[in-house]
Amino acid sequence: EEEGEGPLGYLSGSIDFLYWEAGTGQLVVADFKTDGVESEEELARAVKGYARQGELYCRAVQQALALPGRPHFELWFLQVGRSVRLW
């Protein structure tokens, strides 16, 4: 805005793993989680809580690599050996 006034801010994060999916050639952003989810309900809550983070990571990758579409996003829950693809 004029004279340098207006909202300023940034978000910072680190993508844990970015890979090309075999067979489809699609990029996948994977984020490692150490949550000890013990039930399907806890898993669902955790997935919902991390969805915004996935949106931001995927948008950043899409813009940085000038991709025509959004990459897939997965959460890897390491303590329980589960992964969930959000999109």
PDB file of C-alpha atoms in Angstrom:
ATOM      1  CA  GLU A   1       0.000   0.000   0.000  1.00  0.00           C
ATOM      2  CA  GLU A   2       0.983   3.634  -0.165  1.00  0.00           C
ATOM      3  CA  GLU A   3       3.801   4.701   2.110  1.00  0.00           C
ATOM      4  CA  GLY A   4       4.486   1.092   3.144  1.00  0.00           C
ATOM      5  CA  GLU A   5       1.432   0.764   5.363  1.00  0.00           C
ATOM      6  CA  GLY A   6      -0.792  -2.264   5.440  1.00  0.00           C
ATOM      7  CA  PRO A   7      -0.742  -5.818   6.659  1.00  0.00           C
ATOM      8  CA  LEU A   8       2.529  -7.706   6.449  1.00  0.00           C
ATOM      9  CA  GLY A   9       3.294 -11.271   7.355  1.00  0.00           C
ATOM     10  CA  TYR A  10       4.579 -14.612   6.246  1.00  0.00           C
ATOM     11  CA  LEU A  11       4.275 -18.298   6.969  1.00  0.00           C
ATOM     12  CA  SER A  12       7.245 -20.587   7.372  1.00  0.00           C
ATOM     13  CA  GLY A  13       7.337 -24.351   7.175  1.00  0.00           C
ATOM     14  CA  SER A  14       9.338 -27.291   5.932  1.00  0.00           C
ATOM     15  CA  ILE A  15       8.074 -30.033   3.688  1.00  0.00           C
ATOM     16  CA  ASP A  16       9.224 -33.394   5.007  1.00  0.00           C
ATOM     17  CA  PHE A  17       9.100 -35.385   1.775  1.00  0.00           C
ATOM     18  CA  LEU A  18       8.263 -34.574  -1.845  1.00  0.00           C
ATOM     19  CA  TYR A  19       8.150 -37.434  -4.337  1.00  0.00           C
ATOM     20  CA  TRP A  20       6.898 -38.473  -7.764  1.00  0.00           C
ATOM     21  CA  GLU A  21       4.257 -41.186  -7.470  1.00  0.00           C
ATOM     22  CA  ALA A  22       5.110 -44.282  -9.484  1.00  0.00           C
ATOM     23  CA  GLY A  23       2.607 -45.028 -12.196  1.00  0.00           C
ATOM     24  CA  THR A  24       0.848 -41.662 -12.215  1.00  0.00           C
ATOM     25  CA  GLY A  25       3.798 -39.272 -12.345  1.00  0.00           C
ATOM     26  CA  GLN A  26       1.973 -37.028  -9.870  1.00  0.00           C
ATOM     27  CA  LEU A  27       3.888 -35.102  -7.246  1.00  0.00           C
ATOM     28  CA  VAL A  28       3.037 -35.929  -3.641  1.00  0.00           C
ATOM     29  CA  VAL A  29       3.789 -33.801  -0.598  1.00  0.00           C
ATOM     30  CA  ALA A  30       4.147 -36.021   2.466  1.00  0.00           C
ATOM     31  CA  ASP A  31       4.256 -34.644   5.984  1.00  0.00           C
ATOM     32  CA  PHE A  32       5.533 -36.799   8.839  1.00  0.00           C
ATOM     33  CA  LYS A  33       3.557 -36.733  12.085  1.00  0.00           C
ATOM     34  CA  THR A  34       4.422 -38.249  15.439  1.00  0.00           C
ATOM     35  CA  ASP A  35       0.919 -38.053  16.919  1.00  0.00           C
ATOM     36  CA  GLY A  36       0.056 -41.208  18.819  1.00  0.00           C
ATOM     37  CA  VAL A  37      -3.453 -41.545  17.403  1.00  0.00           C
ATOM     38  CA  GLU A  38      -5.098 -44.578  18.970  1.00  0.00           C
ATOM     39  CA  SER A  39      -8.541 -44.624  17.365  1.00  0.00           C
ATOM     40  CA  GLU A  40     -10.171 -43.769  14.065  1.00  0.00           C
ATOM     41  CA  GLU A  41     -11.772 -40.741  15.738  1.00  0.00           C
ATOM     42  CA  GLU A  42      -8.391 -39.416  16.890  1.00  0.00           C
ATOM     43  CA  LEU A  43      -6.975 -40.033  13.438  1.00  0.00           C
ATOM     44  CA  ALA A  44      -9.864 -38.139  11.821  1.00  0.00           C
ATOM     45  CA  ARG A  45      -9.375 -35.178  14.190  1.00  0.00           C
ATOM     46  CA  ALA A  46      -5.641 -35.083  13.514  1.00  0.00           C
ATOM     47  CA  VAL A  47      -6.170 -35.238   9.745  1.00  0.00           C
ATOM     48  CA  LYS A  48      -8.683 -32.395   9.911  1.00  0.00           C
ATOM     49  CA  GLY A  49      -6.292 -30.345  12.029  1.00  0.00           C
ATOM     50  CA  TYR A  50      -3.457 -30.696   9.517  1.00  0.00           C
ATOM     51  CA  ALA A  51      -5.503 -30.043   6.368  1.00  0.00           C
ATOM     52  CA  ARG A  52      -4.709 -26.316   6.232  1.00  0.00           C
ATOM     53  CA  GLN A  53      -0.993 -27.045   6.509  1.00  0.00           C
ATOM     54  CA  GLY A  54      -1.335 -29.383   3.532  1.00  0.00           C
ATOM     55  CA  GLU A  55      -3.151 -26.744   1.508  1.00  0.00           C
ATOM     56  CA  LEU A  56      -0.359 -24.246   2.119  1.00  0.00           C
ATOM     57  CA  TYR A  57       2.437 -26.699   1.349  1.00  0.00           C
ATOM     58  CA  CYS A  58       0.775 -27.866  -1.849  1.00  0.00           C
ATOM     59  CA  ARG A  59       0.095 -24.310  -2.988  1.00  0.00           C
ATOM     60  CA  ALA A  60       3.750 -23.414  -2.384  1.00  0.00           C
ATOM     61  CA  VAL A  61       4.984 -26.426  -4.378  1.00  0.00           C
ATOM     62  CA  GLN A  62       2.531 -25.744  -7.192  1.00  0.00           C
ATOM     63  CA  GLN A  63       3.626 -22.114  -7.460  1.00  0.00           C
ATOM     64  CA  ALA A  64       7.348 -22.809  -7.072  1.00  0.00           C
ATOM     65  CA  LEU A  65       7.370 -25.481  -9.775  1.00  0.00           C
ATOM     66  CA  ALA A  66       4.730 -23.830 -12.001  1.00  0.00           C
ATOM     67  CA  LEU A  67       2.608 -26.989 -11.925  1.00  0.00           C
ATOM     68  CA  PRO A  68      -0.715 -27.019 -13.789  1.00  0.00           C
ATOM     69  CA  GLY A  69      -2.474 -28.587 -10.786  1.00  0.00           C
ATOM     70  CA  ARG A  70      -2.156 -29.102  -7.070  1.00  0.00           C
ATOM     71  CA  PRO A  71       0.059 -31.971  -5.868  1.00  0.00           C
ATOM     72  CA  HIS A  72      -1.388 -34.716  -3.719  1.00  0.00           C
ATOM     73  CA  PHE A  73      -0.971 -34.427   0.050  1.00  0.00           C
ATOM     74  CA  GLU A  74      -0.384 -37.241   2.524  1.00  0.00           C
ATOM     75  CA  LEU A  75       0.059 -37.380   6.274  1.00  0.00           C
ATOM     76  CA  TRP A  76       2.336 -40.145   7.527  1.00  0.00           C
ATOM     77  CA  PHE A  77       1.618 -40.996  11.165  1.00  0.00           C
ATOM     78  CA  LEU A  78       4.910 -42.625  12.088  1.00  0.00           C
ATOM     79  CA  GLN A  79       4.086 -43.929  15.577  1.00  0.00           C
ATOM     80  CA  VAL A  80       1.139 -45.956  14.347  1.00  0.00           C
ATOM     81  CA  GLY A  81       2.379 -46.835  10.852  1.00  0.00           C
ATOM     82  CA  ARG A  82      -0.512 -45.202   9.016  1.00  0.00           C
ATOM     83  CA  SER A  83      -0.689 -42.809   6.113  1.00  0.00           C
ATOM     84  CA  VAL A  84      -3.690 -40.813   4.960  1.00  0.00           C
ATOM     85  CA  ARG A  85      -4.044 -39.074   1.610  1.00  0.00           C
ATOM     86  CA  LEU A  86      -6.133 -35.940   1.912  1.00  0.00           C
ATOM     87  CA  TRP A  87      -6.250 -35.313  -1.849  1.00  0.00           C
TER      88      TRP A  87
END
